[in-house]
Tab-separated table of C-alpha atoms and ligand atoms in Angstrom:
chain	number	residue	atom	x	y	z
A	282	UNK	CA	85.259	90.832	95.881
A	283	UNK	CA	82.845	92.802	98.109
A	284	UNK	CA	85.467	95.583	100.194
A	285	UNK	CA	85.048	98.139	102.499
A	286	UNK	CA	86.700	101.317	103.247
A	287	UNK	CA	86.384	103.397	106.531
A	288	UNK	CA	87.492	107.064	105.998
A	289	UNK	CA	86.629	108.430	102.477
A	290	UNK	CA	89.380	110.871	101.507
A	291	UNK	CA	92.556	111.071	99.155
A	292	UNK	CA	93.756	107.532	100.063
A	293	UNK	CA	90.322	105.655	100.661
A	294	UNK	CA	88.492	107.625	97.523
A	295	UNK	CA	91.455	107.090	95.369
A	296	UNK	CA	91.194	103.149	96.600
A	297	UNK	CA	87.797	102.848	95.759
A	298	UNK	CA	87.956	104.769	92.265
A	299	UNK	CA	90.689	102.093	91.186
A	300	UNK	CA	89.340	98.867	92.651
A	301	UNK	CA	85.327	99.559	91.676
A	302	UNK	CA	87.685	99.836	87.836
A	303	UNK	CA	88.940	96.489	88.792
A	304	UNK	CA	85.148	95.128	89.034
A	305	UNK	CA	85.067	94.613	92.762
A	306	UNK	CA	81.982	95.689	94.850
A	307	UNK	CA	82.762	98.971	97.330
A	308	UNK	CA	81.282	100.067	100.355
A	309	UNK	CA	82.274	102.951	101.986
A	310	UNK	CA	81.727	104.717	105.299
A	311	UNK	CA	82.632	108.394	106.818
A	312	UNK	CA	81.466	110.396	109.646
A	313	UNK	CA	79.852	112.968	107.059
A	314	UNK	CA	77.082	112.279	104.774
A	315	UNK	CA	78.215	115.032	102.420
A	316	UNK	CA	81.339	112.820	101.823
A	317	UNK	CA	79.628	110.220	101.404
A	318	UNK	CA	77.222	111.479	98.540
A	319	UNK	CA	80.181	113.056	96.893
A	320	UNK	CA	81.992	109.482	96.851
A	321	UNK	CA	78.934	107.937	95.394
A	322	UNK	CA	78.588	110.785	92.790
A	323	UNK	CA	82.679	110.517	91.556
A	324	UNK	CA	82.195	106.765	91.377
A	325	UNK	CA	84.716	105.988	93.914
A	326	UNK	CA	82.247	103.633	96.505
A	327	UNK	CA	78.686	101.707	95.236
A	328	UNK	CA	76.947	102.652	98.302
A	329	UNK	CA	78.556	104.983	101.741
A	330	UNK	CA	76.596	106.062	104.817
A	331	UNK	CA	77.940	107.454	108.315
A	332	UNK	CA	76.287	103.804	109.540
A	333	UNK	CA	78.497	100.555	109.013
A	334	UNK	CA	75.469	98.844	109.886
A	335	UNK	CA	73.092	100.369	107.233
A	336	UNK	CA	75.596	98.988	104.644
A	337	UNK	CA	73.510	96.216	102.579
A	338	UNK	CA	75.139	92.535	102.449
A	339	UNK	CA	77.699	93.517	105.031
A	340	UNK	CA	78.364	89.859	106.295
A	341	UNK	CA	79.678	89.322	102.476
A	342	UNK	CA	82.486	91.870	103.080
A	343	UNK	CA	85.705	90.530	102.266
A	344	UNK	CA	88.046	92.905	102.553
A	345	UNK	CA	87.971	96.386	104.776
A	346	UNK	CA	90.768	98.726	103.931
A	347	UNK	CA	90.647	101.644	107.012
A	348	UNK	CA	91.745	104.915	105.613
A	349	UNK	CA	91.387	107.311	108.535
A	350	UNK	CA	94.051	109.271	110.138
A	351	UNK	CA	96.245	106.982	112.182
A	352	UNK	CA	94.654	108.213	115.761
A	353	UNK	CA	91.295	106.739	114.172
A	354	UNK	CA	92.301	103.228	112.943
A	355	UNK	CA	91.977	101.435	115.913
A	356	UNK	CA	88.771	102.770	117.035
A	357	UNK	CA	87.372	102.249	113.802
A	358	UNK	CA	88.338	98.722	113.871
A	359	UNK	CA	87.020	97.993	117.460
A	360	UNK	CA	83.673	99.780	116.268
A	361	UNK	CA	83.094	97.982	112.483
A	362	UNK	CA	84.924	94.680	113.055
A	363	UNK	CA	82.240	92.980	115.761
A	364	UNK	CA	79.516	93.753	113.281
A	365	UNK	CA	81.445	91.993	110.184
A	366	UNK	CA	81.853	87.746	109.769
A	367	UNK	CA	85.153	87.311	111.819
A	368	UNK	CA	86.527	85.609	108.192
A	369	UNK	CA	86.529	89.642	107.005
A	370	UNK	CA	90.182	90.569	106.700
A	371	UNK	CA	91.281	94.237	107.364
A	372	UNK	CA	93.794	96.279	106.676
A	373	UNK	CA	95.106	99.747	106.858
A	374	UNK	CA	97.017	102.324	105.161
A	375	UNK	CA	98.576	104.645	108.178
A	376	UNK	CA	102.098	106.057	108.074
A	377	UNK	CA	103.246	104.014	111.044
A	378	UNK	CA	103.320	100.525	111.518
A	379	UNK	CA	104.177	99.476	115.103
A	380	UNK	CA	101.645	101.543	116.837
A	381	UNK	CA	98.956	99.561	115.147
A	382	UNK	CA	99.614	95.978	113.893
A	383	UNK	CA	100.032	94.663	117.392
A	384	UNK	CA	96.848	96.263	118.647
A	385	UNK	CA	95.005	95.363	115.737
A	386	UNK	CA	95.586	91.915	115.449
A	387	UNK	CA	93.715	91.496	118.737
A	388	UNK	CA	90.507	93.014	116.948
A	389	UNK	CA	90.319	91.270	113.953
A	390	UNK	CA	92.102	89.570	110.900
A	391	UNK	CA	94.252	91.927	110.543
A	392	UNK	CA	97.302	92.786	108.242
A	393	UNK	CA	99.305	96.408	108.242
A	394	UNK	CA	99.816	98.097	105.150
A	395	UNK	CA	101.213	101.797	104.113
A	396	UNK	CA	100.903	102.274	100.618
A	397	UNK	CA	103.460	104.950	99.462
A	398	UNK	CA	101.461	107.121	97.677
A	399	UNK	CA	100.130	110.740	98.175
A	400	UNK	CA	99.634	114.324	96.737
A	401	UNK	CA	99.151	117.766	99.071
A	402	UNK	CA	95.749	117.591	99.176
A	403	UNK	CA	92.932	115.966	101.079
A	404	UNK	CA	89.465	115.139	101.017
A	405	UNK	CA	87.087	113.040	98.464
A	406	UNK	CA	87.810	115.747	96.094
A	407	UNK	CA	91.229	114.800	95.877
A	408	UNK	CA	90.600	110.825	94.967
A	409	UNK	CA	92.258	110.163	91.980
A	410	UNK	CA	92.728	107.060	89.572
A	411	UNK	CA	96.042	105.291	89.559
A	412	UNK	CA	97.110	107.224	92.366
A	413	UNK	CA	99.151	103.736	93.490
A	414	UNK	CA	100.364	102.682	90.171
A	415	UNK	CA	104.608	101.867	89.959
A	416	UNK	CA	103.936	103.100	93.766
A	417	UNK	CA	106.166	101.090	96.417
A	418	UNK	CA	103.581	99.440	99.183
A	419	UNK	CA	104.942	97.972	102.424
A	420	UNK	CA	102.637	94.997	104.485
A	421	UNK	CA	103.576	93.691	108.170
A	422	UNK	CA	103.844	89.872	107.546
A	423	UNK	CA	101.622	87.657	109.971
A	424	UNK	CA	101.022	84.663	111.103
A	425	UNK	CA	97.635	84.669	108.795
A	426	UNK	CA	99.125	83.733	105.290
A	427	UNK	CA	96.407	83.556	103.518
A	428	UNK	CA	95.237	86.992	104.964
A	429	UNK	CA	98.657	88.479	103.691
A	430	UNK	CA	97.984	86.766	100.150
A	431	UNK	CA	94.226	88.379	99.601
A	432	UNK	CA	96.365	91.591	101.063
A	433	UNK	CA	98.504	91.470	99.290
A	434	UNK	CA	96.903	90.686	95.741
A	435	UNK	CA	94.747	93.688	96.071
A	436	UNK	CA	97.484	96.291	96.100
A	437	UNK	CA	99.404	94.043	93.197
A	438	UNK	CA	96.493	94.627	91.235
A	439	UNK	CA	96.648	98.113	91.718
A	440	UNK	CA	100.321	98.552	90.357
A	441	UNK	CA	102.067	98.758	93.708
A	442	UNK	CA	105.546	97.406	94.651
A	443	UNK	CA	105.599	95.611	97.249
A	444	UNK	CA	107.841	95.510	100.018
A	445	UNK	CA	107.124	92.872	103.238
A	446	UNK	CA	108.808	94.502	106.148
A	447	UNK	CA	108.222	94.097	110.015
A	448	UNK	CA	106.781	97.086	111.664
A	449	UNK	CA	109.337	98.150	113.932
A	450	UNK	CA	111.846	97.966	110.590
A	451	UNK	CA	109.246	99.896	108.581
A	452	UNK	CA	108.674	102.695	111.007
A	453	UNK	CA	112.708	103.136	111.134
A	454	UNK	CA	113.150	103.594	107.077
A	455	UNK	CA	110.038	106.137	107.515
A	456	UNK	CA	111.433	107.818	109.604
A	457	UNK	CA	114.601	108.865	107.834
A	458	UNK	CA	113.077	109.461	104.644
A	459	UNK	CA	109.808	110.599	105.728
A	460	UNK	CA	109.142	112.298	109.178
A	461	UNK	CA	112.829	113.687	109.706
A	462	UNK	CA	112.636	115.592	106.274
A	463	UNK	CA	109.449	116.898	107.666
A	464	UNK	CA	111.294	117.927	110.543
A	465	UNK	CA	114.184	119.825	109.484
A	466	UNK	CA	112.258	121.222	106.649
A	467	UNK	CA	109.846	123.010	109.493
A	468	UNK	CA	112.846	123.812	111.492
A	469	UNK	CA	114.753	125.490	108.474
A	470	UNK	CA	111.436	127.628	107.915
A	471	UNK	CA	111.569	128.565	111.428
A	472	UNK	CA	114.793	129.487	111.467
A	473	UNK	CA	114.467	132.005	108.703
A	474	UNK	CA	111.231	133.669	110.641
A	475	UNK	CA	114.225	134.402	113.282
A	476	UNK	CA	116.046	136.518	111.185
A	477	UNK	CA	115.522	139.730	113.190
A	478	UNK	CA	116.216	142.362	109.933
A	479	UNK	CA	112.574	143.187	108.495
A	480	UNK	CA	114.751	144.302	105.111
A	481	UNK	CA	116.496	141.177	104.904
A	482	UNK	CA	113.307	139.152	105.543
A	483	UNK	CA	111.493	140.767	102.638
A	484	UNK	CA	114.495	140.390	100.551
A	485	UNK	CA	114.388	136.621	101.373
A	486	UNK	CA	110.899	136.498	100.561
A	487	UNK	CA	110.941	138.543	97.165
A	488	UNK	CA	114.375	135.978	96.167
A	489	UNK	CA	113.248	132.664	97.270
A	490	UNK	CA	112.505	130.357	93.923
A	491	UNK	CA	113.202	126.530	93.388
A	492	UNK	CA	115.512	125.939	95.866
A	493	UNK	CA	113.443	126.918	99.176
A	494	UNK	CA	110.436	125.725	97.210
A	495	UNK	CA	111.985	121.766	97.143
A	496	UNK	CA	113.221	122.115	100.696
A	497	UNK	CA	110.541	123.938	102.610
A	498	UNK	CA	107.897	121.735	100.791
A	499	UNK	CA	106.808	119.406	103.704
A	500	UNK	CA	107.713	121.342	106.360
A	501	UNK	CA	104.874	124.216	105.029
A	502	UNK	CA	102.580	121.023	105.100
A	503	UNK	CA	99.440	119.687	107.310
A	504	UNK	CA	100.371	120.700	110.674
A	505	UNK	CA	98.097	117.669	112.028
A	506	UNK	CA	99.914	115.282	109.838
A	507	UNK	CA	103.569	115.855	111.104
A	508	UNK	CA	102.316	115.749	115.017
A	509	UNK	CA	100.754	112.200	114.088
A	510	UNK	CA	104.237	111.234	112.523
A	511	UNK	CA	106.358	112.431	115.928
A	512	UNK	CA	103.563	111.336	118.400
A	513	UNK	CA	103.106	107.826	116.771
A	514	UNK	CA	106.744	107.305	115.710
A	515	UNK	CA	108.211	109.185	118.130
A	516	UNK	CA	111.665	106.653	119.253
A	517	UNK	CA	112.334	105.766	115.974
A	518	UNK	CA	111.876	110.017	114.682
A	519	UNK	CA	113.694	110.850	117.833
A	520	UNK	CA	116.868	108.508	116.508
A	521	UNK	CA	116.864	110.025	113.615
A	522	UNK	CA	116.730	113.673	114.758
A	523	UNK	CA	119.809	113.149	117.306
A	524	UNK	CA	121.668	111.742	114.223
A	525	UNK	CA	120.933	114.969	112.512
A	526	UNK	CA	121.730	116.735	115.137
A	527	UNK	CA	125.361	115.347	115.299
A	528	UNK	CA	125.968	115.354	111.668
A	529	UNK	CA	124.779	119.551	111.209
A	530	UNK	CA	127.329	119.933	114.292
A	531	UNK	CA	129.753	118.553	112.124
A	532	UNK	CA	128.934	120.930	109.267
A	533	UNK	CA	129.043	124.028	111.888
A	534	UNK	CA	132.657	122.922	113.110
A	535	UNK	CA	134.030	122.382	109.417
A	536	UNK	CA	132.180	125.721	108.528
A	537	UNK	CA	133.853	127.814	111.700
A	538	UNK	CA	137.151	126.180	111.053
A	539	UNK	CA	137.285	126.752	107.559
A	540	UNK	CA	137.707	123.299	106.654
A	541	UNK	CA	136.564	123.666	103.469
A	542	UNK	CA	138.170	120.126	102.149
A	543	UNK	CA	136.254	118.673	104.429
A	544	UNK	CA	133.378	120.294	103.894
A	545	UNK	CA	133.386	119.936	99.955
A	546	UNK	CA	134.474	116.084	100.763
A	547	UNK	CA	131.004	115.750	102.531
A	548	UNK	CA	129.055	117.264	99.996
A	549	UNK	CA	130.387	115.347	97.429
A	550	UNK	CA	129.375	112.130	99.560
A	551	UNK	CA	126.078	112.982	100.048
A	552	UNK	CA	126.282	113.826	96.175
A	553	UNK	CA	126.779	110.733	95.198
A	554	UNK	CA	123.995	109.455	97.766
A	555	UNK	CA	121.356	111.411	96.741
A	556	UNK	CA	120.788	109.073	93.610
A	557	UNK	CA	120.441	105.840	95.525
A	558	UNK	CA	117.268	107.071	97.591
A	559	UNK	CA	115.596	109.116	94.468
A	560	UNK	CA	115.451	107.406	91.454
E	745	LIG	P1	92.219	112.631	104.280
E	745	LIG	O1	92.162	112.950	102.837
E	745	LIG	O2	92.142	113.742	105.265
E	745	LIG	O3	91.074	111.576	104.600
E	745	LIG	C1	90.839	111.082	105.891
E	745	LIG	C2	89.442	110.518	105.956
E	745	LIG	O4	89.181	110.035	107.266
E	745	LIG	C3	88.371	111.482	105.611
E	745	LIG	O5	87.500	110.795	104.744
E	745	LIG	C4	87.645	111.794	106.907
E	745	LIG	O6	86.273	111.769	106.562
E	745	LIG	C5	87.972	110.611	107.790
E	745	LIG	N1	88.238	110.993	109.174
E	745	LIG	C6	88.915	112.069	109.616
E	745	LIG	N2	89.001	112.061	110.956
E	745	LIG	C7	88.335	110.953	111.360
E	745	LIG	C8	88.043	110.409	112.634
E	745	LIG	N3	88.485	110.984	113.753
E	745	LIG	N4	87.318	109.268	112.677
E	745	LIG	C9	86.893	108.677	111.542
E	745	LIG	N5	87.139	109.157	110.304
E	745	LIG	C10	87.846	110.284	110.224
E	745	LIG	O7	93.549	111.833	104.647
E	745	LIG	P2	94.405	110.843	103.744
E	745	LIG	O8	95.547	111.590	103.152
E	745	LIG	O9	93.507	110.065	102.853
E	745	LIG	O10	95.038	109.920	104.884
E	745	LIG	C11	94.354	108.837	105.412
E	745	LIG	C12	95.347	107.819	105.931
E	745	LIG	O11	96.242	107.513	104.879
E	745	LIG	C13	96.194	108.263	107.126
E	745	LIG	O12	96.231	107.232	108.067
E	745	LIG	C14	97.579	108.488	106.531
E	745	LIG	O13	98.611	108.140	107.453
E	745	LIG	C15	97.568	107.519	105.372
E	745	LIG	N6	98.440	107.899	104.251
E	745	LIG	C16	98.371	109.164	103.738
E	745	LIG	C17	99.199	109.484	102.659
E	745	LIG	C18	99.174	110.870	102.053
E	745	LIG	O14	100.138	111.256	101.415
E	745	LIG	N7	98.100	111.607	102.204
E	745	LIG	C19	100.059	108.513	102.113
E	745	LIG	C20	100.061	107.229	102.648
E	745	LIG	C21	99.244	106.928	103.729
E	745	LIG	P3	85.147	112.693	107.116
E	745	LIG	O15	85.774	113.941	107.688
E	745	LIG	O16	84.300	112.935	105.936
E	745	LIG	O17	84.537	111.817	108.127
């Protein structure tokens, strides 16, 4: 297949490196031209430029996966798609679903994806091979079946699981296992900057090990990234925050009452929970 893929860092470099393996043709396009000599020179595109319209053959361009950060999907859809054959399907790899597949569909041929699959870093230079392999993928069904099959097929090929879900009901799960832990993990950093005792602060830093490191992880993360999560998923985010809300008032009243059954009865619930969300 000849593909495309707007925005050329960790997910769209890592794309490219693994379907260019596959034997497909890849184009690529980002607003630098650094990026998009360094994609050319790691082997993850065939050709890249700033221009869509400098790409060569682009009327054979079958697929266009858009890898930018979610405020830049649309826009780079309304700007690429009237200069492709309207047969080109797209499709896009942001965190949230809702805000986009509506919209989108009224650009092009569209169909939503969000590939579950990422490390800490970002940029070209952190493309890497099989980055989506035994990886769980979910796409937006549409009306456009055979869209959703080429879809699909691609991410199949590249190992991914996936997992058809409507928008609104992906943007839900997300949010509980994605944007609230990035939520409470910033607010349980914040809260120990409040501690007002400079010894006792030091003395927390010097002690913290595994612990803090696993549960401050993605609240220490891109800054940018979390404000996209609560500004683009912000109802669904919001439900889940009240809900934690409720349940840590819980675990303050047990805690001040000394209810300490109930307290160890929660904890063994969530105990036996933990396994059925990480496997
Ligand atoms: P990234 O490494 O920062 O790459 C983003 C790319 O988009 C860069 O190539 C950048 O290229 C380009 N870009 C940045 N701002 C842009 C703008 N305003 N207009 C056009 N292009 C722009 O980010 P990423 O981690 O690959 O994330 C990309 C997408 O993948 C996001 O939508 C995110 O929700 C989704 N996603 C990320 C992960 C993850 O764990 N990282 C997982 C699943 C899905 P230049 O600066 O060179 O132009």
């Amino acid at each position: 297949m000849n593909i495309g893929i707007a925005g050329l860092g960790l997910i769209g470099g890592s794309l490219g490196l693994d379907l260019r393996s596959l034997g497909h043709y890849v184009w690529g396009i980002s607003r630098s031209s650094d990026t998009c000599k360094q994609a050319v020179a790691i082997g993850a595109v065939d050709a890249a430029c700033q221009e869509v319209s400098m790409i060569p053959y682009l009327n054979k361009t079958d697929v266009v996966f858009v890898c930018t950060p979610i405020t830049a999907i649309l826009p780079t859809i309304a700007a690429i798609a009237p200069q492709l054959s309207p047969k080109t399907i797209f499709t896009d790899v942001g965190s949230v679903k809702s805000a986009i597949v509506g919209e989108a569909t009224k650009l092009c041929r569209f169909v939503g994806s969000h590939p579950m699959a990422g490390t800490a870093f970002s940029g070209i230079n952190a493309a890497e091979r099989n980055l989506f392999k035994n990886r769980p993928c979910v796409i937006a069904p549409t009306e456009d079946r055979e869209a959703m099959v080429v879809v699909r097929s691609l991410w199949e090929s590249l190992g991914m699981l996936i997992y058809e879900c409507d928008a609104a009901v992906h943007d839900r799960a997300v949010a509980w296992i994605s944007h609230l832990p990035v939520m409470v993990s910033a607010a349980l950093i914040h809260s120990c900057q409040q501690e007002p005792d400079a010894e006792v602060v030091q003395l927390a830093k010097n002690l913290a090990s595994s612990g803090f490191r696993d549960t401050s992880r993605v609240g220490g993360g891109n800054p940018e990234l979390g404000r996209l999560m609560a500004e683009y998923n912000q109802t669904a985010l919001l439900k889940t925050l009240h809900t934690y809300r409720d349940v840590l008032q819980s675990l303050i009243g047990e805690i001040e009452n000394g209810n300490w059954d109930a307290l160890q009865a929660l904890l063994e619930t969530t105990q036996a929970a933990r396994p059925l969300y990480i496997k």
